[in-house]
């Protein structure tokens, strides 16, 4: 593949050609090669984690709980209630891992982006390349976990097939925002704040029990969190509890993607091309 190096003064000027050179594929191929060489165990473990949660909570604890009533009034088995939530959590975790810790190491220790941006690759190529890699990983998780759900009889509607593109949208949103946030991080201590935010989202975003158990002010706070929108979107698709409000969840992640990609591109340009 033939590439053309963009002159330094043009790159610093912030032209479209300086930001995007059409080399997203090179960034993705490099990430896939690195995963194949050393990080494949991390990828595999990311698939089994939600499966273990499903078996322990859905089938173990679920045998004592029974059914859960959805917002539509329909009652579903507890395992079918938490399975789509765990799928959404898996998409979040995979995307956040790739767009935060991986990016942080490449940015501050591996100095990978310095080398990339010294070639014909632009900041938008890097941002999109890292995000596309996170999407590929999220897609593998989604297909694998959806297969497990199908075998266990936890997909209650034909619309469950739409959960796969929904998971990709969710992963895209988290990866975009995660990479944008990471571009401002300078120490490992600051990176710990990411886990500090993710854990409460995992526990309280209607993952294991309905939002109605909380007081109304807490409900509104949780509804502002991205994982709640992810859980509600995937759960609606796998249970067949469709409603117009699901478009709000789609719009939420579309906004996350737009803001995340814009901030990431701007930050990479400021850090490496200024």
PDB file of C-alpha atoms in Angstrom:
ATOM      1  CA  UNK A   1       0.000   0.000   0.000  1.00  0.00           C
ATOM      2  CA  UNK A   2       1.401   3.349  -1.060  1.00  0.00           C
ATOM      3  CA  UNK A   3       1.273   6.204   1.446  1.00  0.00           C
ATOM      4  CA  UNK A   4       2.167   9.851   1.183  1.00  0.00           C
ATOM      5  CA  UNK A   5       3.755  11.709   4.063  1.00  0.00           C
ATOM      6  CA  UNK A   6       1.981  14.935   4.909  1.00  0.00           C
ATOM      7  CA  UNK A   7       4.387  17.900   5.278  1.00  0.00           C
ATOM      8  CA  UNK A   8       4.995  18.924   8.875  1.00  0.00           C
ATOM      9  CA  UNK A   9       3.744  22.490   8.468  1.00  0.00           C
ATOM     10  CA  UNK A  10       0.508  21.242   6.886  1.00  0.00           C
ATOM     11  CA  UNK A  11      -0.011  18.716   9.694  1.00  0.00           C
ATOM     12  CA  UNK A  12       0.430  21.407  12.330  1.00  0.00           C
ATOM     13  CA  UNK A  13      -1.943  23.707  10.497  1.00  0.00           C
ATOM     14  CA  UNK A  14      -4.795  21.304  11.283  1.00  0.00           C
ATOM     15  CA  UNK A  15      -6.015  20.683   7.715  1.00  0.00           C
ATOM     16  CA  UNK A  16      -8.344  17.782   6.992  1.00  0.00           C
ATOM     17  CA  UNK A  17      -5.498  15.916   5.317  1.00  0.00           C
ATOM     18  CA  UNK A  18      -3.353  16.402   8.399  1.00  0.00           C
ATOM     19  CA  UNK A  19      -6.036  14.973  10.674  1.00  0.00           C
ATOM     20  CA  UNK A  20      -7.070  12.056   8.481  1.00  0.00           C
ATOM     21  CA  UNK A  21      -4.819  10.267   5.969  1.00  0.00           C
ATOM     22  CA  UNK A  22      -6.939   7.179   5.289  1.00  0.00           C
ATOM     23  CA  UNK A  23      -4.603   4.835   7.175  1.00  0.00           C
ATOM     24  CA  UNK A  24      -7.015   3.518   9.817  1.00  0.00           C
ATOM     25  CA  UNK A  25      -6.386  -0.011   8.578  1.00  0.00           C
ATOM     26  CA  UNK A  26      -2.689   0.194   9.486  1.00  0.00           C
ATOM     27  CA  UNK A  27      -3.539   1.071  13.101  1.00  0.00           C
ATOM     28  CA  UNK A  28      -6.045  -1.802  13.344  1.00  0.00           C
ATOM     29  CA  UNK A  29      -3.636  -4.332  11.822  1.00  0.00           C
ATOM     30  CA  UNK A  30      -0.929  -3.313  14.276  1.00  0.00           C
ATOM     31  CA  UNK A  31      -3.336  -3.770  17.218  1.00  0.00           C
ATOM     32  CA  UNK A  32      -4.437  -7.199  15.968  1.00  0.00           C
ATOM     33  CA  UNK A  33      -0.807  -8.295  15.561  1.00  0.00           C
ATOM     34  CA  UNK A  34       0.006  -7.188  19.101  1.00  0.00           C
ATOM     35  CA  UNK A  35      -3.015  -9.074  20.466  1.00  0.00           C
ATOM     36  CA  UNK A  36      -2.056 -12.234  18.628  1.00  0.00           C
ATOM     37  CA  UNK A  37       1.490 -12.012  19.966  1.00  0.00           C
ATOM     38  CA  UNK A  38       0.937 -11.269  23.641  1.00  0.00           C
ATOM     39  CA  UNK A  39      -2.543 -10.156  24.731  1.00  0.00           C
ATOM     40  CA  UNK A  40      -4.759 -13.027  23.578  1.00  0.00           C
ATOM     41  CA  UNK A  41      -5.204 -14.330  27.142  1.00  0.00           C
ATOM     42  CA  UNK A  42      -6.689 -10.983  28.187  1.00  0.00           C
ATOM     43  CA  UNK A  43      -9.147 -11.143  25.291  1.00  0.00           C
ATOM     44  CA  UNK A  44     -10.201 -14.712  26.144  1.00  0.00           C
ATOM     45  CA  UNK A  45     -10.659 -13.908  29.829  1.00  0.00           C
ATOM     46  CA  UNK A  46     -12.892 -10.988  28.880  1.00  0.00           C
ATOM     47  CA  UNK A  47     -15.326 -13.417  27.256  1.00  0.00           C
ATOM     48  CA  UNK A  48     -15.534 -15.846  30.185  1.00  0.00           C
ATOM     49  CA  UNK A  49     -16.026 -13.212  32.900  1.00  0.00           C
ATOM     50  CA  UNK A  50     -19.702 -12.425  32.056  1.00  0.00           C
ATOM     51  CA  UNK A  51     -20.373 -16.146  31.493  1.00  0.00           C
ATOM     52  CA  UNK A  52     -19.204 -16.907  35.037  1.00  0.00           C
ATOM     53  CA  UNK A  53     -21.362 -14.070  36.399  1.00  0.00           C
ATOM     54  CA  UNK A  54     -24.348 -15.439  34.481  1.00  0.00           C
ATOM     55  CA  UNK A  55     -23.899 -18.957  35.839  1.00  0.00           C
ATOM     56  CA  UNK A  56     -23.281 -17.804  39.418  1.00  0.00           C
ATOM     57  CA  UNK A  57     -25.933 -15.079  39.624  1.00  0.00           C
ATOM     58  CA  UNK A  58     -28.452 -16.095  36.980  1.00  0.00           C
ATOM     59  CA  UNK A  59     -28.694 -19.770  37.748  1.00  0.00           C
ATOM     60  CA  UNK A  60     -27.367 -19.890  41.314  1.00  0.00           C
ATOM     61  CA  UNK A  61     -28.985 -16.858  42.924  1.00  0.00           C
ATOM     62  CA  UNK A  62     -31.786 -16.874  40.343  1.00  0.00           C
ATOM     63  CA  UNK A  63     -33.123 -20.161  41.678  1.00  0.00           C
ATOM     64  CA  UNK A  64     -34.066 -18.309  44.896  1.00  0.00           C
ATOM     65  CA  UNK A  65     -35.380 -15.155  43.225  1.00  0.00           C
ATOM     66  CA  UNK A  66     -37.681 -16.490  40.521  1.00  0.00           C
ATOM     67  CA  UNK A  67     -38.980 -14.028  37.944  1.00  0.00           C
ATOM     68  CA  UNK A  68     -38.476 -10.289  37.520  1.00  0.00           C
ATOM     69  CA  UNK A  69     -41.171  -7.955  36.195  1.00  0.00           C
ATOM     70  CA  UNK A  70     -40.102  -5.642  33.352  1.00  0.00           C
ATOM     71  CA  UNK A  71     -41.365  -2.108  32.832  1.00  0.00           C
ATOM     72  CA  UNK A  72     -43.864  -3.461  30.317  1.00  0.00           C
ATOM     73  CA  UNK A  73     -45.430  -5.662  33.021  1.00  0.00           C
ATOM     74  CA  UNK A  74     -44.044  -8.876  31.527  1.00  0.00           C
ATOM     75  CA  UNK A  75     -42.294 -11.266  33.902  1.00  0.00           C
ATOM     76  CA  UNK A  76     -39.078 -12.977  32.804  1.00  0.00           C
ATOM     77  CA  UNK A  77     -36.719 -15.453  34.530  1.00  0.00           C
ATOM     78  CA  UNK A  78     -33.966 -13.809  36.561  1.00  0.00           C
ATOM     79  CA  UNK A  79     -31.264 -15.311  34.323  1.00  0.00           C
ATOM     80  CA  UNK A  80     -32.951 -13.788  31.247  1.00  0.00           C
ATOM     81  CA  UNK A  81     -33.111 -10.467  33.122  1.00  0.00           C
ATOM     82  CA  UNK A  82     -29.407 -10.176  33.965  1.00  0.00           C
ATOM     83  CA  UNK A  83     -27.957 -11.864  30.849  1.00  0.00           C
ATOM     84  CA  UNK A  84     -28.465  -8.854  28.513  1.00  0.00           C
ATOM     85  CA  UNK A  85     -27.130  -6.569  31.250  1.00  0.00           C
ATOM     86  CA  UNK A  86     -23.971  -8.670  31.503  1.00  0.00           C
ATOM     87  CA  UNK A  87     -23.636  -8.506  27.722  1.00  0.00           C
ATOM     88  CA  UNK A  88     -23.746  -4.701  27.919  1.00  0.00           C
ATOM     89  CA  UNK A  89     -21.223  -4.730  30.779  1.00  0.00           C
ATOM     90  CA  UNK A  90     -18.939  -6.966  28.719  1.00  0.00           C
ATOM     91  CA  UNK A  91     -19.088  -4.473  25.853  1.00  0.00           C
ATOM     92  CA  UNK A  92     -18.241  -1.644  28.248  1.00  0.00           C
ATOM     93  CA  UNK A  93     -15.355  -3.476  29.919  1.00  0.00           C
ATOM     94  CA  UNK A  94     -13.759  -4.579  26.656  1.00  0.00           C
ATOM     95  CA  UNK A  95     -14.031  -1.147  25.094  1.00  0.00           C
ATOM     96  CA  UNK A  96     -12.799   0.656  28.206  1.00  0.00           C
ATOM     97  CA  UNK A  97      -9.816  -1.674  28.639  1.00  0.00           C
ATOM     98  CA  UNK A  98      -8.676  -1.164  25.059  1.00  0.00           C
ATOM     99  CA  UNK A  99      -9.270   2.572  24.992  1.00  0.00           C
ATOM    100  CA  UNK A 100      -7.810   3.410  28.418  1.00  0.00           C
ATOM    101  CA  UNK A 101      -5.066   1.162  29.769  1.00  0.00           C
ATOM    102  CA  UNK A 102      -3.852   0.054  26.346  1.00  0.00           C
ATOM    103  CA  UNK A 103      -3.898   3.604  25.017  1.00  0.00           C
ATOM    104  CA  UNK A 104      -2.255   4.953  28.175  1.00  0.00           C
ATOM    105  CA  UNK A 105       0.659   2.527  27.807  1.00  0.00           C
ATOM    106  CA  UNK A 106       1.058   3.241  24.088  1.00  0.00           C
ATOM    107  CA  UNK A 107       0.948   6.971  24.712  1.00  0.00           C
ATOM    108  CA  UNK A 108       3.268   7.342  27.704  1.00  0.00           C
ATOM    109  CA  UNK A 109       5.525   4.272  27.725  1.00  0.00           C
ATOM    110  CA  UNK A 110       5.570   2.620  24.327  1.00  0.00           C
ATOM    111  CA  UNK A 111       5.629   6.041  22.604  1.00  0.00           C
ATOM    112  CA  UNK A 112       3.732   4.342  19.803  1.00  0.00           C
ATOM    113  CA  UNK A 113       1.667   7.353  18.804  1.00  0.00           C
ATOM    114  CA  UNK A 114       4.768   9.511  18.439  1.00  0.00           C
ATOM    115  CA  UNK A 115       6.044   7.052  15.849  1.00  0.00           C
ATOM    116  CA  UNK A 116       2.677   6.699  14.103  1.00  0.00           C
ATOM    117  CA  UNK A 117       2.057  10.420  13.799  1.00  0.00           C
ATOM    118  CA  UNK A 118       5.534  10.967  12.405  1.00  0.00           C
ATOM    119  CA  UNK A 119       4.369   9.029   9.317  1.00  0.00           C
ATOM    120  CA  UNK A 120       1.395   9.530   7.016  1.00  0.00           C
ATOM    121  CA  UNK A 121      -0.985   8.473   9.793  1.00  0.00           C
ATOM    122  CA  UNK A 122      -3.050  11.330  11.235  1.00  0.00           C
ATOM    123  CA  UNK A 123      -4.659  11.802  14.674  1.00  0.00           C
ATOM    124  CA  UNK A 124      -8.097  10.824  13.369  1.00  0.00           C
ATOM    125  CA  UNK A 125      -6.591   7.649  11.848  1.00  0.00           C
ATOM    126  CA  UNK A 126      -5.170   6.721  15.261  1.00  0.00           C
ATOM    127  CA  UNK A 127      -8.416   7.491  17.080  1.00  0.00           C
ATOM    128  CA  UNK A 128     -10.583   5.564  14.623  1.00  0.00           C
ATOM    129  CA  UNK A 129      -8.091   2.704  14.403  1.00  0.00           C
ATOM    130  CA  UNK A 130      -8.024   2.143  18.158  1.00  0.00           C
ATOM    131  CA  UNK A 131     -11.808   2.426  18.332  1.00  0.00           C
ATOM    132  CA  UNK A 132     -12.340  -0.005  15.434  1.00  0.00           C
ATOM    133  CA  UNK A 133     -10.091  -2.522  17.200  1.00  0.00           C
ATOM    134  CA  UNK A 134     -12.225  -2.150  20.337  1.00  0.00           C
ATOM    135  CA  UNK A 135     -15.312  -2.741  18.171  1.00  0.00           C
ATOM    136  CA  UNK A 136     -13.846  -5.930  16.710  1.00  0.00           C
ATOM    137  CA  UNK A 137     -13.156  -7.211  20.199  1.00  0.00           C
ATOM    138  CA  UNK A 138     -16.630  -6.190  21.342  1.00  0.00           C
ATOM    139  CA  UNK A 139     -18.151  -7.970  18.352  1.00  0.00           C
ATOM    140  CA  UNK A 140     -16.387 -11.215  19.219  1.00  0.00           C
ATOM    141  CA  UNK A 141     -17.625 -10.950  22.820  1.00  0.00           C
ATOM    142  CA  UNK A 142     -21.162 -10.201  21.650  1.00  0.00           C
ATOM    143  CA  UNK A 143     -21.419 -13.124  19.246  1.00  0.00           C
ATOM    144  CA  UNK A 144     -19.891 -15.532  21.788  1.00  0.00           C
ATOM    145  CA  UNK A 145     -22.076 -14.445  24.697  1.00  0.00           C
ATOM    146  CA  UNK A 146     -25.212 -14.306  22.530  1.00  0.00           C
ATOM    147  CA  UNK A 147     -24.486 -17.907  21.525  1.00  0.00           C
ATOM    148  CA  UNK A 148     -24.325 -18.884  25.203  1.00  0.00           C
ATOM    149  CA  UNK A 149     -27.615 -17.078  25.838  1.00  0.00           C
ATOM    150  CA  UNK A 150     -29.245 -18.850  22.909  1.00  0.00           C
ATOM    151  CA  UNK A 151     -28.089 -22.275  24.106  1.00  0.00           C
ATOM    152  CA  UNK A 152     -29.435 -21.533  27.600  1.00  0.00           C
ATOM    153  CA  UNK A 153     -32.750 -20.284  26.192  1.00  0.00           C
ATOM    154  CA  UNK A 154     -32.301 -16.730  27.475  1.00  0.00           C
ATOM    155  CA  UNK A 155     -33.043 -14.924  24.207  1.00  0.00           C
ATOM    156  CA  UNK A 156     -36.796 -14.459  24.549  1.00  0.00           C
ATOM    157  CA  UNK A 157     -37.488 -12.720  21.233  1.00  0.00           C
ATOM    158  CA  UNK A 158     -36.307 -12.763  17.613  1.00  0.00           C
ATOM    159  CA  UNK A 159     -35.233  -9.139  18.125  1.00  0.00           C
ATOM    160  CA  UNK A 160     -32.322 -10.491  20.184  1.00  0.00           C
ATOM    161  CA  UNK A 161     -30.335 -10.652  16.934  1.00  0.00           C
ATOM    162  CA  UNK A 162     -30.357  -6.832  16.972  1.00  0.00           C
ATOM    163  CA  UNK A 163     -28.458  -6.919  20.260  1.00  0.00           C
ATOM    164  CA  UNK A 164     -25.226  -7.559  18.345  1.00  0.00           C
ATOM    165  CA  UNK A 165     -25.239  -4.230  16.441  1.00  0.00           C
ATOM    166  CA  UNK A 166     -26.484  -2.598  19.650  1.00  0.00           C
ATOM    167  CA  UNK A 167     -23.455  -3.936  21.523  1.00  0.00           C
ATOM    168  CA  UNK A 168     -21.160  -2.591  18.797  1.00  0.00           C
ATOM    169  CA  UNK A 169     -22.776   0.819  19.195  1.00  0.00           C
ATOM    170  CA  UNK A 170     -22.261   0.624  22.959  1.00  0.00           C
ATOM    171  CA  UNK A 171     -18.627  -0.419  22.572  1.00  0.00           C
ATOM    172  CA  UNK A 172     -18.105   2.413  20.072  1.00  0.00           C
ATOM    173  CA  UNK A 173     -19.460   4.933  22.560  1.00  0.00           C
ATOM    174  CA  UNK A 174     -17.396   3.728  25.512  1.00  0.00           C
ATOM    175  CA  UNK A 175     -14.223   3.378  23.423  1.00  0.00           C
ATOM    176  CA  UNK A 176     -14.585   6.887  22.018  1.00  0.00           C
ATOM    177  CA  UNK A 177     -15.138   8.494  25.395  1.00  0.00           C
ATOM    178  CA  UNK A 178     -12.559   6.291  27.120  1.00  0.00           C
ATOM    179  CA  UNK A 179      -9.817   7.262  24.709  1.00  0.00           C
ATOM    180  CA  UNK A 180     -10.720  10.944  25.045  1.00  0.00           C
ATOM    181  CA  UNK A 181     -10.501  10.756  28.857  1.00  0.00           C
ATOM    182  CA  UNK A 182      -7.232   8.800  28.740  1.00  0.00           C
ATOM    183  CA  UNK A 183      -5.591  11.486  26.616  1.00  0.00           C
ATOM    184  CA  UNK A 184      -5.733  13.741  29.701  1.00  0.00           C
ATOM    185  CA  UNK A 185      -4.264  11.132  32.091  1.00  0.00           C
ATOM    186  CA  UNK A 186      -0.602  11.397  33.025  1.00  0.00           C
ATOM    187  CA  UNK A 187      -0.073   8.898  35.898  1.00  0.00           C
ATOM    188  CA  UNK A 188      -1.232   5.429  36.912  1.00  0.00           C
ATOM    189  CA  UNK A 189      -2.843   6.969  39.988  1.00  0.00           C
ATOM    190  CA  UNK A 190      -5.103   9.043  37.761  1.00  0.00           C
ATOM    191  CA  UNK A 191      -6.024   5.936  35.765  1.00  0.00           C
ATOM    192  CA  UNK A 192      -7.387   4.355  38.950  1.00  0.00           C
ATOM    193  CA  UNK A 193     -10.272   6.825  38.747  1.00  0.00           C
ATOM    194  CA  UNK A 194     -11.579   4.916  35.733  1.00  0.00           C
ATOM    195  CA  UNK A 195     -12.158   1.789  37.850  1.00  0.00           C
ATOM    196  CA  UNK A 196     -13.634   3.978  40.574  1.00  0.00           C
ATOM    197  CA  UNK A 197     -16.310   5.129  38.095  1.00  0.00           C
ATOM    198  CA  UNK A 198     -16.889   1.783  36.364  1.00  0.00           C
ATOM    199  CA  UNK A 199     -17.551  -0.290  39.501  1.00  0.00           C
ATOM    200  CA  UNK A 200     -20.557   1.735  40.735  1.00  0.00           C
ATOM    201  CA  UNK A 201     -21.976   1.761  37.202  1.00  0.00           C
ATOM    202  CA  UNK A 202     -21.681  -2.022  37.056  1.00  0.00           C
ATOM    203  CA  UNK A 203     -23.404  -2.522  40.403  1.00  0.00           C
ATOM    204  CA  UNK A 204     -26.169   0.081  40.242  1.00  0.00           C
ATOM    205  CA  UNK A 205     -27.201   0.476  36.574  1.00  0.00           C
ATOM    206  CA  UNK A 206     -30.129  -1.958  36.860  1.00  0.00           C
ATOM    207  CA  UNK A 207     -27.707  -4.779  36.131  1.00  0.00           C
ATOM    208  CA  UNK A 208     -28.944  -7.172  38.809  1.00  0.00           C
ATOM    209  CA  UNK A 209     -32.225  -5.624  39.932  1.00  0.00           C
ATOM    210  CA  UNK A 210     -34.779  -3.077  38.670  1.00  0.00           C
ATOM    211  CA  UNK A 211     -34.220   0.639  39.033  1.00  0.00           C
ATOM    212  CA  UNK A 212     -37.451   0.924  41.020  1.00  0.00           C
ATOM    213  CA  UNK A 213     -35.715  -0.243  44.218  1.00  0.00           C
ATOM    214  CA  UNK A 214     -34.058   3.192  44.510  1.00  0.00           C
ATOM    215  CA  UNK A 215     -35.503   6.513  45.605  1.00  0.00           C
ATOM    216  CA  UNK A 216     -36.519   8.742  42.682  1.00  0.00           C
ATOM    217  CA  UNK A 217     -33.549  11.169  42.930  1.00  0.00           C
ATOM    218  CA  UNK A 218     -31.144   8.196  42.765  1.00  0.00           C
ATOM    219  CA  UNK A 219     -33.042   6.835  39.777  1.00  0.00           C
ATOM    220  CA  UNK A 220     -32.499  10.061  37.842  1.00  0.00           C
ATOM    221  CA  UNK A 221     -28.803   9.993  38.685  1.00  0.00           C
ATOM    222  CA  UNK A 222     -28.452   6.413  37.429  1.00  0.00           C
ATOM    223  CA  UNK A 223     -30.389   7.254  34.261  1.00  0.00           C
ATOM    224  CA  UNK A 224     -27.690   9.795  33.411  1.00  0.00           C
ATOM    225  CA  UNK A 225     -25.041   7.047  33.365  1.00  0.00           C
ATOM    226  CA  UNK A 226     -24.122   5.453  30.016  1.00  0.00           C
ATOM    227  CA  UNK A 227     -24.246   1.868  31.280  1.00  0.00           C
ATOM    228  CA  UNK A 228     -27.917   2.215  32.265  1.00  0.00           C
ATOM    229  CA  UNK A 229     -28.745   3.207  28.687  1.00  0.00           C
ATOM    230  CA  UNK A 230     -26.697   0.252  27.433  1.00  0.00           C
ATOM    231  CA  UNK A 231     -28.423  -2.233  29.748  1.00  0.00           C
ATOM    232  CA  UNK A 232     -31.907  -0.961  28.901  1.00  0.00           C
ATOM    233  CA  UNK A 233     -31.216  -1.069  25.152  1.00  0.00           C
ATOM    234  CA  UNK A 234     -29.856  -4.627  25.117  1.00  0.00           C
ATOM    235  CA  UNK A 235     -32.428  -5.917  27.607  1.00  0.00           C
ATOM    236  CA  UNK A 236     -35.277  -4.536  25.539  1.00  0.00           C
ATOM    237  CA  UNK A 237     -33.974  -6.283  22.432  1.00  0.00           C
ATOM    238  CA  UNK A 238     -33.344  -9.696  24.007  1.00  0.00           C
ATOM    239  CA  UNK A 239     -36.653  -9.799  25.888  1.00  0.00           C
ATOM    240  CA  UNK A 240     -38.756  -8.263  23.108  1.00  0.00           C
ATOM    241  CA  UNK A 241     -39.857  -5.385  25.387  1.00  0.00           C
ATOM    242  CA  UNK A 242     -39.556  -2.768  22.644  1.00  0.00           C
ATOM    243  CA  UNK A 243     -40.669   0.838  23.061  1.00  0.00           C
ATOM    244  CA  UNK A 244     -40.061   4.215  21.438  1.00  0.00           C
ATOM    245  CA  UNK A 245     -37.859   5.304  24.343  1.00  0.00           C
ATOM    246  CA  UNK A 246     -35.150   2.941  23.097  1.00  0.00           C
ATOM    247  CA  UNK A 247     -34.342   5.551  20.454  1.00  0.00           C
ATOM    248  CA  UNK A 248     -33.185   7.778  23.317  1.00  0.00           C
ATOM    249  CA  UNK A 249     -30.612   5.128  24.253  1.00  0.00           C
ATOM    250  CA  UNK A 250     -29.378   4.987  20.650  1.00  0.00           C
ATOM    251  CA  UNK A 251     -29.153   8.787  20.529  1.00  0.00           C
ATOM    252  CA  UNK A 252     -27.236   8.821  23.827  1.00  0.00           C
ATOM    253  CA  UNK A 253     -24.485   6.628  22.387  1.00  0.00           C
ATOM    254  CA  UNK A 254     -24.458   8.496  19.093  1.00  0.00           C
ATOM    255  CA  UNK A 255     -23.710  11.649  21.088  1.00  0.00           C
ATOM    256  CA  UNK A 256     -21.000   9.821  23.074  1.00  0.00           C
ATOM    257  CA  UNK A 257     -19.347   8.740  19.833  1.00  0.00           C
ATOM    258  CA  UNK A 258     -19.404  12.215  18.306  1.00  0.00           C
ATOM    259  CA  UNK A 259     -18.015  13.895  21.428  1.00  0.00           C
ATOM    260  CA  UNK A 260     -15.427  11.189  22.087  1.00  0.00           C
ATOM    261  CA  UNK A 261     -14.001  11.076  18.557  1.00  0.00           C
ATOM    262  CA  UNK A 262     -13.867  14.874  18.341  1.00  0.00           C
ATOM    263  CA  UNK A 263     -12.074  15.245  21.693  1.00  0.00           C
ATOM    264  CA  UNK A 264      -9.676  12.369  21.021  1.00  0.00           C
ATOM    265  CA  UNK A 265      -8.661  13.732  17.617  1.00  0.00           C
ATOM    266  CA  UNK A 266      -8.175  17.211  19.023  1.00  0.00           C
ATOM    267  CA  UNK A 267      -6.113  15.951  21.970  1.00  0.00           C
ATOM    268  CA  UNK A 268      -3.838  13.730  19.857  1.00  0.00           C
ATOM    269  CA  UNK A 269      -3.169  16.631  17.515  1.00  0.00           C
ATOM    270  CA  UNK A 270      -2.402  18.937  20.454  1.00  0.00           C
ATOM    271  CA  UNK A 271      -0.136  16.384  22.155  1.00  0.00           C
ATOM    272  CA  UNK A 272       1.865  15.157  19.174  1.00  0.00           C
ATOM    273  CA  UNK A 273       1.576  17.659  16.327  1.00  0.00           C
ATOM    274  CA  UNK A 274       1.698  21.014  18.072  1.00  0.00           C
TER     275      UNK A 274
END
